[in-house]
Short mmCIF file of C-alpha atoms in Angstrom, two decimals:
data_model
loop_
_atom_site.label_atom_id
_atom_site.label_comp_id
_atom_site.label_asym_id
_atom_site.label_seq_id
_atom_site.Cartn_x
_atom_site.Cartn_y
_atom_site.Cartn_z
CA UNK A 44 53.45 -4.05 28.92
CA UNK A 45 56.84 -4.09 30.59
CA UNK A 46 57.04 -4.05 34.37
CA UNK A 47 60.21 -2.27 35.44
CA UNK A 48 61.32 -2.25 39.06
CA UNK A 49 64.66 -1.57 40.68
CA UNK A 50 65.46 -5.26 40.50
CA UNK A 51 63.78 -6.54 37.34
CA UNK A 52 62.38 -5.84 33.90
CA UNK A 53 59.78 -8.27 32.63
CA UNK A 54 56.91 -8.52 30.14
CA UNK A 55 53.47 -8.86 31.74
CA UNK A 56 49.80 -8.69 30.81
CA UNK A 57 47.61 -6.02 32.33
CA UNK A 58 43.85 -5.44 32.30
CA UNK A 59 42.92 -1.88 31.33
CA UNK A 60 39.73 0.14 31.57
CA UNK A 61 38.17 0.40 28.13
CA UNK A 62 37.69 3.86 26.66
CA UNK A 63 35.79 4.48 23.42
CA UNK A 64 33.96 7.50 21.99
CA UNK A 65 30.17 7.61 22.14
CA UNK A 66 28.30 9.94 19.83
CA UNK A 67 24.80 10.90 20.98
CA UNK A 68 22.46 12.04 18.22
CA UNK A 69 19.08 13.58 18.86
CA UNK A 70 16.61 13.72 15.99
CA UNK A 71 19.36 12.69 13.62
CA UNK A 72 21.68 15.51 14.61
CA UNK A 73 24.89 15.05 16.54
CA UNK A 74 24.57 16.49 20.05
CA UNK A 75 27.74 15.32 21.78
CA UNK A 76 30.66 12.95 21.62
CA UNK A 77 32.04 11.77 24.93
CA UNK A 78 34.86 9.39 25.73
CA UNK A 79 33.39 6.67 27.88
CA UNK A 80 33.74 3.12 29.13
CA UNK A 81 31.43 1.08 26.87
CA UNK A 82 28.41 -0.36 28.67
CA UNK A 83 25.11 1.08 29.93
CA UNK A 84 25.16 3.35 26.91
CA UNK A 85 21.38 3.94 26.87
CA UNK A 86 21.62 5.06 30.48
CA UNK A 87 24.52 7.32 29.65
CA UNK A 88 22.55 8.98 26.84
CA UNK A 89 19.41 9.34 28.97
CA UNK A 90 21.38 10.71 31.90
CA UNK A 91 23.21 13.16 29.66
CA UNK A 92 19.90 14.47 28.31
CA UNK A 93 18.54 14.86 31.86
CA UNK A 94 21.61 16.55 33.31
CA UNK A 95 21.84 18.91 30.33
CA UNK A 96 18.22 19.87 31.00
CA UNK A 97 16.91 18.64 27.65
CA UNK A 98 14.43 16.14 29.12
CA UNK A 99 13.12 15.62 32.63
CA UNK A 100 12.50 11.88 32.44
CA UNK A 101 12.03 8.79 30.32
CA UNK A 102 8.52 9.86 29.27
CA UNK A 103 10.11 12.58 27.16
CA UNK A 104 12.25 10.07 25.28
CA UNK A 105 10.53 8.02 22.56
CA UNK A 106 13.44 5.72 21.82
CA UNK A 107 17.16 5.18 22.13
CA UNK A 108 18.81 2.82 19.63
CA UNK A 109 22.23 2.17 18.26
CA UNK A 110 22.72 3.74 14.86
CA UNK A 111 21.40 1.48 12.12
CA UNK A 112 23.19 2.23 8.86
CA UNK A 113 24.63 -0.03 6.19
CA UNK A 114 28.16 0.25 7.57
CA UNK A 115 29.93 -1.81 10.14
CA UNK A 116 28.32 -1.07 13.48
CA UNK A 117 30.79 -0.10 16.20
CA UNK A 118 28.11 0.43 18.86
CA UNK A 119 29.55 3.87 19.47
CA UNK A 120 26.72 5.93 17.95
CA UNK A 121 23.29 6.28 19.58
CA UNK A 122 20.15 7.67 17.96
CA UNK A 123 17.73 9.30 20.39
CA UNK A 124 14.19 10.18 19.34
CA UNK A 125 12.42 12.58 21.68
CA UNK A 126 8.73 12.14 22.50
CA UNK A 127 6.19 14.14 20.50
CA UNK A 128 6.00 17.73 21.71
CA UNK A 129 9.43 17.77 23.35
CA UNK A 130 11.55 20.63 22.04
CA UNK A 131 14.72 19.46 20.31
CA UNK A 132 18.03 20.82 21.58
CA UNK A 133 18.94 24.19 20.14
CA UNK A 134 21.59 24.34 17.47
CA UNK A 135 23.95 25.91 19.98
CA UNK A 136 23.51 23.02 22.43
CA UNK A 137 25.54 20.76 20.18
CA UNK A 138 29.10 20.12 21.34
CA UNK A 139 31.10 19.66 18.21
CA UNK A 140 33.89 17.18 18.47
CA UNK A 141 34.80 14.60 15.96
CA UNK A 142 31.46 13.58 14.53
CA UNK A 143 30.68 11.19 11.78
CA UNK A 144 27.90 10.66 9.32
CA UNK A 145 28.14 6.89 9.56
CA UNK A 146 27.62 4.37 12.34
CA UNK A 147 31.27 3.47 12.33
CA UNK A 148 32.62 5.88 14.93
CA UNK A 149 35.38 4.09 16.78
CA UNK A 150 38.43 4.75 18.86
CA UNK A 151 40.56 4.42 15.75
CA UNK A 152 38.71 7.37 14.19
CA UNK A 153 39.47 9.46 17.27
CA UNK A 154 43.13 8.53 17.06
CA UNK A 155 43.27 9.29 13.34
CA UNK A 156 41.73 12.72 13.92
CA UNK A 157 44.39 13.64 16.45
CA UNK A 158 47.21 12.20 14.38
CA UNK A 159 46.17 14.21 11.34
CA UNK A 160 45.99 17.37 13.44
CA UNK A 161 49.40 16.98 15.10
CA UNK A 162 52.24 18.86 13.47
CA UNK A 163 54.89 17.06 15.48
CA UNK A 164 56.27 13.55 15.15
CA UNK A 165 57.24 11.94 18.43
CA UNK A 166 57.95 8.46 17.05
CA UNK A 167 61.45 9.40 15.92
CA UNK A 168 62.36 11.18 19.17
CA UNK A 169 65.68 9.66 20.33
CA UNK A 170 65.04 10.42 24.02
CA UNK A 171 66.23 7.83 26.53
CA UNK A 172 65.48 8.21 30.25
CA UNK A 173 66.90 6.09 33.03
CA UNK A 174 64.28 4.16 35.01
CA UNK A 175 65.82 5.47 38.22
CA UNK A 176 65.20 9.03 36.99
CA UNK A 177 61.61 8.25 36.01
CA UNK A 178 60.94 6.85 39.49
CA UNK A 179 61.98 10.14 41.06
CA UNK A 180 59.53 12.28 39.08
CA UNK A 181 56.39 11.80 41.21
CA UNK A 182 58.27 12.85 44.34
CA UNK A 183 59.60 15.96 42.60
CA UNK A 184 56.13 16.85 41.36
CA UNK A 185 54.63 16.45 44.83
CA UNK A 186 57.37 18.59 46.36
CA UNK A 187 56.56 21.35 43.90
CA UNK A 188 52.85 21.21 44.70
CA UNK A 189 52.15 23.50 47.56
CA UNK A 190 48.38 23.84 47.18
CA UNK A 191 47.71 20.13 46.81
CA UNK A 192 48.75 19.22 50.31
CA UNK A 193 46.28 21.68 51.75
CA UNK A 194 43.20 21.22 49.57
CA UNK A 195 43.56 17.67 48.30
CA UNK A 196 41.50 18.56 45.28
CA UNK A 197 43.92 19.56 42.58
CA UNK A 198 45.35 17.69 39.64
CA UNK A 199 48.91 18.47 38.62
CA UNK A 200 51.04 18.19 35.52
CA UNK A 201 54.81 18.43 35.55
CA UNK A 202 57.21 18.87 32.65
CA UNK A 203 60.69 17.38 33.01
CA UNK A 204 63.83 17.17 30.92
CA UNK A 205 65.71 13.94 30.29
CA UNK A 206 67.75 14.38 33.49
CA UNK A 207 64.58 14.63 35.55
CA UNK A 208 64.78 18.38 36.16
CA UNK A 209 61.35 19.88 36.74
CA UNK A 210 60.84 22.72 34.27
CA UNK A 211 57.21 23.62 34.91
CA UNK A 212 54.44 22.46 37.22
CA UNK A 213 50.82 23.55 37.01
CA UNK A 214 47.75 22.57 39.00
CA UNK A 215 44.06 22.74 38.27
CA UNK A 216 40.71 21.29 39.27
CA UNK A 217 40.76 19.73 35.79
CA UNK A 218 43.48 17.35 34.64
CA UNK A 219 43.16 18.56 31.05
CA UNK A 220 43.61 22.16 32.21
CA UNK A 221 46.79 21.32 34.14
CA UNK A 222 48.18 19.84 30.91
CA UNK A 223 47.06 22.81 28.83
CA UNK A 224 48.72 25.20 31.29
CA UNK A 225 52.06 23.39 31.09
CA UNK A 226 51.92 23.17 27.31
CA UNK A 227 50.78 26.79 27.09
CA UNK A 228 53.74 27.81 29.26
CA UNK A 229 56.05 26.05 26.82
CA UNK A 230 54.30 27.64 23.83
CA UNK A 231 54.61 31.14 25.27
CA UNK A 232 58.28 30.45 26.04
CA UNK A 233 58.86 29.41 22.42
CA UNK A 234 59.78 25.88 23.47
CA UNK A 235 57.45 23.87 21.20
CA UNK A 236 57.74 21.12 20.12
CA UNK A 237 58.74 19.55 23.43
CA UNK A 238 61.04 16.94 21.93
CA UNK A 239 63.19 15.19 24.53
CA UNK A 240 60.81 15.93 27.41
CA UNK A 241 58.68 13.93 29.82
CA UNK A 242 55.24 15.03 31.07
CA UNK A 243 53.86 13.57 34.29
CA UNK A 244 50.17 13.47 35.23
CA UNK A 245 49.14 13.21 38.87
CA UNK A 246 46.18 11.02 37.94
CA UNK A 247 45.15 8.62 35.24
CA UNK A 248 46.36 8.69 31.62
CA UNK A 249 43.31 9.13 29.41
CA UNK A 250 42.96 9.50 25.68
CA UNK A 251 42.63 13.25 26.16
CA UNK A 252 45.95 13.63 27.99
CA UNK A 253 47.74 11.42 25.48
CA UNK A 254 46.30 13.58 22.71
CA UNK A 255 47.54 16.75 24.39
CA UNK A 256 51.05 15.32 24.88
CA UNK A 257 51.17 14.35 21.22
CA UNK A 258 49.97 17.78 20.06
CA UNK A 259 52.88 19.31 21.99
CA UNK A 260 55.41 16.83 20.62
CA UNK A 261 56.20 15.21 23.98
CA UNK A 262 57.67 11.69 23.55
CA UNK A 263 57.08 10.36 27.10
CA UNK A 264 53.83 10.54 29.09
CA UNK A 265 53.98 9.17 32.64
CA UNK A 266 51.21 8.79 35.18
CA UNK A 267 50.96 7.50 38.71
CA UNK A 268 47.75 5.64 37.91
CA UNK A 269 46.22 3.47 35.20
CA UNK A 270 45.96 4.35 31.52
CA UNK A 271 42.86 3.59 29.45
CA UNK A 272 42.83 1.26 26.46
CA UNK A 273 42.47 4.16 24.04
CA UNK A 274 45.35 6.06 25.65
CA UNK A 275 47.56 3.01 25.10
CA UNK A 276 46.38 2.57 21.50
CA UNK A 277 46.97 6.26 20.77
CA UNK A 278 50.46 6.17 22.31
CA UNK A 279 51.28 3.00 20.37
CA UNK A 280 50.19 4.50 17.05
CA UNK A 281 52.03 7.74 17.72
CA UNK A 282 55.24 6.05 18.83
CA UNK A 283 54.99 7.66 22.25
CA UNK A 284 56.24 6.09 25.50
CA UNK A 285 53.40 5.62 27.99
CA UNK A 286 54.25 4.87 31.63
CA UNK A 287 51.58 4.03 34.20
CA UNK A 288 51.42 3.08 37.88
CA UNK A 289 54.62 4.97 38.51
CA UNK A 290 54.94 4.39 42.24
CA UNK A 291 57.92 3.85 44.49
CA UNK A 292 60.69 2.07 42.59
CA UNK A 293 58.48 0.49 39.93
CA UNK A 294 56.39 1.32 36.89
CA UNK A 295 54.44 -0.26 34.04
CA UNK A 296 55.60 0.76 30.58
CA UNK A 297 52.75 0.20 28.13
CA UNK A 298 54.30 1.48 24.92
CA UNK A 299 57.70 2.64 23.71
CA UNK A 300 59.59 0.84 26.46
CA UNK A 301 62.89 1.32 24.56
CA UNK A 302 62.98 4.89 25.91
CA UNK A 303 63.19 3.72 29.54
CA UNK A 304 66.69 2.37 30.15
CA UNK A 305 67.66 0.07 32.99
CA UNK B 44 32.06 23.28 57.21
CA UNK B 45 31.13 20.76 59.86
CA UNK B 46 33.56 17.99 60.70
CA UNK B 47 31.61 14.93 61.82
CA UNK B 48 33.36 11.90 63.26
CA UNK B 49 32.14 9.02 65.37
CA UNK B 50 32.98 10.98 68.48
CA UNK B 51 32.41 14.63 67.62
CA UNK B 52 30.66 17.22 65.50
CA UNK B 53 32.38 20.57 65.20
CA UNK B 54 32.57 23.63 62.98
CA UNK B 55 35.89 24.10 61.19
CA UNK B 56 37.45 26.10 58.41
CA UNK B 57 38.77 24.36 55.32
CA UNK B 58 40.82 25.56 52.38
CA UNK B 59 39.31 24.57 49.03
CA UNK B 60 40.62 24.50 45.50
CA UNK B 61 39.16 27.41 43.58
CA UNK B 62 37.06 26.64 40.51
CA UNK B 63 35.78 29.33 38.15
CA UNK B 64 34.73 29.33 34.50
CA UNK B 65 37.12 30.69 31.87
CA UNK B 66 35.77 31.72 28.49
CA UNK B 67 38.32 31.74 25.67
CA UNK B 68 37.44 33.97 22.73
CA UNK B 69 39.32 33.98 19.47
CA UNK B 70 38.86 36.92 17.12
CA UNK B 71 35.96 38.09 19.27
CA UNK B 72 34.07 34.82 19.02
CA UNK B 73 33.60 32.44 21.93
CA UNK B 74 35.58 29.25 21.38
CA UNK B 75 35.27 27.42 24.70
CA UNK B 76 34.32 27.75 28.33
CA UNK B 77 36.20 25.54 30.75
CA UNK B 78 35.94 25.21 34.51
CA UNK B 79 39.41 25.84 35.84
CA UNK B 80 41.47 26.90 38.84
CA UNK B 81 42.17 30.62 38.28
CA UNK B 82 45.83 31.38 37.60
CA UNK B 83 48.14 30.98 34.60
CA UNK B 84 45.15 31.78 32.42
CA UNK B 85 47.22 32.98 29.45
CA UNK B 86 49.07 29.68 29.53
CA UNK B 87 45.80 27.79 29.72
CA UNK B 88 44.46 29.61 26.65
CA UNK B 89 47.69 29.17 24.69
CA UNK B 90 47.90 25.49 25.63
CA UNK B 91 44.27 24.92 24.69
CA UNK B 92 44.87 26.45 21.25
CA UNK B 93 47.96 24.26 20.75
CA UNK B 94 46.37 21.02 21.93
CA UNK B 95 43.28 21.68 19.82
CA UNK B 96 45.56 22.09 16.83
CA UNK B 97 44.59 25.70 16.15
CA UNK B 98 48.10 27.09 16.51
CA UNK B 99 51.53 25.45 16.68
CA UNK B 100 53.26 28.00 18.87
CA UNK B 101 53.35 31.47 20.32
CA UNK B 102 54.38 33.00 16.98
CA UNK B 103 50.87 32.29 15.70
CA UNK B 104 49.30 34.23 18.58
CA UNK B 105 49.35 38.04 18.32
CA UNK B 106 47.96 38.72 21.79
CA UNK B 107 46.10 37.32 24.77
CA UNK B 108 44.34 39.80 27.04
CA UNK B 109 41.55 39.78 29.57
CA UNK B 110 38.32 41.06 28.12
CA UNK B 111 38.18 44.85 28.29
CA UNK B 112 34.59 46.02 28.34
CA UNK B 113 32.80 48.63 30.40
CA UNK B 114 31.41 46.06 32.86
CA UNK B 115 32.91 44.75 36.02
CA UNK B 116 35.88 42.58 35.08
CA UNK B 117 35.82 39.12 36.62
CA UNK B 118 39.04 37.99 34.91
CA UNK B 119 37.19 34.99 33.56
CA UNK B 120 37.07 36.01 29.89
CA UNK B 121 40.15 36.03 27.64
CA UNK B 122 40.43 37.60 24.20
CA UNK B 123 42.92 35.93 21.88
CA UNK B 124 44.02 37.57 18.65
CA UNK B 125 45.74 35.25 16.21
CA UNK B 126 48.74 36.40 14.19
CA UNK B 127 48.15 37.68 10.65
CA UNK B 128 47.66 34.83 8.22
CA UNK B 129 46.63 32.24 10.83
CA UNK B 130 43.30 30.65 9.99
CA UNK B 131 40.63 31.30 12.61
CA UNK B 132 38.91 28.27 14.17
CA UNK B 133 36.04 26.97 12.09
CA UNK B 134 32.51 27.71 13.25
CA UNK B 135 32.14 24.07 14.24
CA UNK B 136 35.22 24.20 16.47
CA UNK B 137 33.34 26.28 19.02
CA UNK B 138 32.20 24.40 22.11
CA UNK B 139 29.01 26.05 23.21
CA UNK B 140 28.47 26.17 26.91
CA UNK B 141 27.27 29.10 28.87
CA UNK B 142 28.76 32.04 27.02
CA UNK B 143 28.33 35.70 27.64
CA UNK B 144 28.57 38.88 25.65
CA UNK B 145 30.10 40.81 28.53
CA UNK B 146 33.34 40.48 30.48
CA UNK B 147 31.47 39.57 33.61
CA UNK B 148 31.42 35.80 33.34
CA UNK B 149 31.70 34.43 36.84
CA UNK B 150 30.96 31.35 38.86
CA UNK B 151 27.68 32.88 39.92
CA UNK B 152 26.59 33.03 36.26
CA UNK B 153 27.35 29.32 35.91
CA UNK B 154 25.33 28.54 39.01
CA UNK B 155 22.42 30.66 37.83
CA UNK B 156 22.39 28.91 34.48
CA UNK B 157 22.10 25.50 36.12
CA UNK B 158 19.52 26.68 38.65
CA UNK B 159 17.30 28.09 35.94
CA UNK B 160 17.55 24.81 33.99
CA UNK B 161 16.74 22.50 36.88
CA UNK B 162 13.13 21.43 37.15
CA UNK B 163 13.58 19.98 40.61
CA UNK B 164 13.93 21.71 43.97
CA UNK B 165 16.21 19.92 46.41
CA UNK B 166 16.22 22.65 49.08
CA UNK B 167 12.91 21.48 50.57
CA UNK B 168 13.86 17.79 50.56
CA UNK B 169 13.20 16.50 54.12
CA UNK B 170 15.78 13.70 53.86
CA UNK B 171 17.79 12.94 57.00
CA UNK B 172 20.62 10.39 56.95
CA UNK B 173 22.48 9.07 59.95
CA UNK B 174 26.21 9.85 59.94
CA UNK B 175 26.91 6.19 60.68
CA UNK B 176 25.03 5.25 57.50
CA UNK B 177 26.90 7.84 55.42
CA UNK B 178 30.24 6.45 56.65
CA UNK B 179 29.33 3.02 55.32
CA UNK B 180 28.64 4.16 51.77
CA UNK B 181 32.22 4.20 50.40
CA UNK B 182 32.74 0.62 51.55
CA UNK B 183 29.51 -0.48 49.89
CA UNK B 184 30.46 1.27 46.67
CA UNK B 185 33.89 -0.34 46.63
CA UNK B 186 32.39 -3.77 47.28
CA UNK B 187 30.11 -3.30 44.29
CA UNK B 188 32.97 -2.30 42.02
CA UNK B 189 34.44 -5.37 40.49
CA UNK B 190 36.33 -3.79 37.63
CA UNK B 191 37.97 -1.10 39.70
CA UNK B 192 40.08 -3.42 41.76
CA UNK B 193 41.57 -4.92 38.64
CA UNK B 194 42.22 -1.89 36.45
CA UNK B 195 42.57 0.92 38.95
CA UNK B 196 41.45 3.38 36.31
CA UNK B 197 37.71 3.75 36.72
CA UNK B 198 35.59 6.34 38.45
CA UNK B 199 32.40 5.18 40.10
CA UNK B 200 29.10 6.69 41.13
CA UNK B 201 26.69 5.00 43.53
CA UNK B 202 23.07 5.83 44.25
CA UNK B 203 21.78 5.04 47.75
CA UNK B 204 18.50 5.38 49.61
CA UNK B 205 18.21 6.94 53.07
CA UNK B 206 18.96 3.61 54.75
CA UNK B 207 22.21 3.26 52.82
CA UNK B 208 20.99 0.58 50.42
CA UNK B 209 22.90 0.67 47.15
CA UNK B 210 20.40 0.99 44.31
CA UNK B 211 22.70 1.49 41.35
CA UNK B 212 26.44 1.63 40.74
CA UNK B 213 28.09 2.60 37.46
CA UNK B 214 31.72 2.98 36.48
CA UNK B 215 33.41 4.88 33.72
CA UNK B 216 36.73 6.37 32.66
CA UNK B 217 34.98 9.73 33.13
CA UNK B 218 33.49 10.85 36.43
CA UNK B 219 30.76 12.80 34.66
CA UNK B 220 29.83 9.71 32.65
CA UNK B 221 29.52 7.56 35.76
CA UNK B 222 27.07 10.13 37.14
CA UNK B 223 25.16 10.34 33.87
CA UNK B 224 24.84 6.55 33.77
CA UNK B 225 23.39 6.39 37.28
CA UNK B 226 21.00 9.27 36.61
CA UNK B 227 20.09 7.78 33.23
CA UNK B 228 19.34 4.45 34.92
CA UNK B 229 16.95 6.27 37.25
CA UNK B 230 15.37 8.17 34.36
CA UNK B 231 14.75 5.00 32.36
CA UNK B 232 13.29 3.38 35.49
CA UNK B 233 10.89 6.30 35.91
CA UNK B 234 12.46 7.27 39.24
CA UNK B 235 13.15 10.96 38.64
CA UNK B 236 13.35 13.20 40.57
CA UNK B 237 15.61 11.35 43.00
CA UNK B 238 14.24 13.01 46.13
CA UNK B 239 15.38 11.31 49.34
CA UNK B 240 18.48 9.81 47.75
CA UNK B 241 22.24 10.12 48.19
CA UNK B 242 24.75 9.96 45.34
CA UNK B 243 28.36 9.11 46.07
CA UNK B 244 31.32 9.98 43.83
CA UNK B 245 34.53 7.96 44.04
CA UNK B 246 36.59 11.08 43.39
CA UNK B 247 36.37 14.79 43.86
CA UNK B 248 33.15 16.83 43.93
CA UNK B 249 33.35 19.37 41.12
CA UNK B 250 30.89 21.95 39.90
CA UNK B 251 29.90 19.58 37.11
CA UNK B 252 28.96 16.72 39.45
CA UNK B 253 27.03 19.06 41.74
CA UNK B 254 25.16 20.34 38.70
CA UNK B 255 24.28 16.81 37.61
CA UNK B 256 23.01 15.89 41.08
CA UNK B 257 20.84 19.00 41.13
CA UNK B 258 19.44 18.31 37.67
CA UNK B 259 18.33 14.88 38.92
CA UNK B 260 16.83 16.28 42.15
CA UNK B 261 19.29 14.51 44.47
CA UNK B 262 19.51 16.27 47.88
CA UNK B 263 22.81 14.76 49.13
CA UNK B 264 26.07 14.55 47.19
CA UNK B 265 28.94 12.78 48.95
CA UNK B 266 32.51 12.31 47.83
CA UNK B 267 35.59 10.65 49.27
CA UNK B 268 37.77 13.58 48.25
CA UNK B 269 37.74 17.38 48.23
CA UNK B 270 35.07 19.59 46.71
CA UNK B 271 35.87 22.74 44.75
CA UNK B 272 34.81 26.22 45.79
CA UNK B 273 32.22 26.40 43.03
CA UNK B 274 30.77 23.02 43.96
CA UNK B 275 30.26 24.28 47.50
CA UNK B 276 28.72 27.55 46.31
CA UNK B 277 26.39 25.71 43.95
CA UNK B 278 25.31 23.26 46.68
CA UNK B 279 24.77 26.14 49.10
CA UNK B 280 22.59 28.06 46.65
CA UNK B 281 20.60 24.97 45.73
CA UNK B 282 20.06 23.85 49.32
CA UNK B 283 21.88 20.61 48.67
CA UNK B 284 23.95 18.70 51.25
CA UNK B 285 27.57 18.36 50.16
CA UNK B 286 29.81 15.88 51.97
CA UNK B 287 33.53 15.60 51.27
CA UNK B 288 36.53 13.61 52.54
CA UNK B 289 34.21 10.78 53.50
CA UNK B 290 36.78 8.34 54.86
CA UNK B 291 36.67 5.87 57.70
CA UNK B 292 34.40 7.13 60.46
CA UNK B 293 34.59 10.82 59.56
CA UNK B 294 33.50 13.34 56.97
CA UNK B 295 33.40 17.06 56.20
CA UNK B 296 29.92 18.46 55.59
CA UNK B 297 30.26 21.67 53.59
CA UNK B 298 26.60 22.58 53.10
CA UNK B 299 23.23 21.39 54.35
CA UNK B 300 24.65 19.74 57.46
CA UNK B 301 21.14 19.45 58.96
CA UNK B 302 20.55 16.39 56.77
CA UNK B 303 23.36 14.42 58.44
CA UNK B 304 22.15 13.36 61.87
CA UNK B 305 24.40 12.29 64.73
#
């Protein structure tokens, strides 16, 4: 990544939180796919089954194993077998997302799914934004947030043009909803695709937010916090500019740094 | 709520971010239910359809209206009609959650669904925790988080006993996953229900986290940030203690304040 401050621009290494999909299958059928940090996957599956009300404890789970097929194992698919007598989840309990029939579910598959769905190409977007303009965006977003200061519990998304003018700000208890509201505003205004625009997230840049920006044709996604590995990979593949840790007079540019001019 | 600091304990009013379910129907069929902050709902629906790749702009949407049935309207159900010639979402695109056949979807319905699923009763849990112990939990969680300090992008959940001993800490890019990992750890250890325990979230207390704590039988949910309205309502109905803004030597106790002793 490229660290840009008001006095320098230099290449640096950064350690990111890993994000990969995990598909949970029960009795051979896909129940859910969640984006997660790999590790403690058996716990994640068991906890998901408990908190969804499908089992009440480990005695109702016969086994949890990684998918064992002939293909390359990505350790992103878990097979759960319930104990004898435990009712399987109903067909309507399944949460369809990208699901696979093989063991090879990986972040790349998630990225490919989004890329094939997107009707807009951001890679060729000629947008250039001055670093000094980018640094002003968080302050402008905060100014526009009236509720946040009072409740402290809302995520925000702000849409800006290349000159840093705030076009739309929306808040929500869910980060993904704040993004959907901004993009929905643009859709209803007939402004899609959002070529030449910057979207700013008040929190972390996840795979999901990167996906939403791409689906709306936005070439620059900025966030005041850290991106995940999969968000960076997605942005890289899509030719999107991904800015993180945008604070004060500095930022980390993870992909597409040519769009941030100094 | 009750504001507890090292020198005082007093009743106060607090403004919370609203959280309510929104069901999005397309062509009369339920497509998704999301927990959101009410407001800009048409934009949220339009943005969701765009970012899911179902439409590419407003010209593919014929109308968005609130559900118009004979029942009491809660303004939490939207009917979307796609433009002529636009393919409806596939049956597998639907994301089943609690869905209703009426227009009356409300937060109360969400709470009732969770309450009826939970096998554990936290209301009668006799746990008492000293406020001084509660104030130490965030520091203990942070100490136990090694990755967080380096990547800045991970949410954490910590499980504590009544004396403030940290039993399990898990991190994830998703807050819900961090909770599921902790609860799954307990399930696999044969420790459910988690009566007499406290779970701490590194972020905000949402409806979803409150639901997960209830499903695991945890009587005290603490968070360093703000809860949502629906999280507070859920905790109130379940007889759970909900602590927010746990920072330094002070906290806000929104429900079940009898469990925090001073």
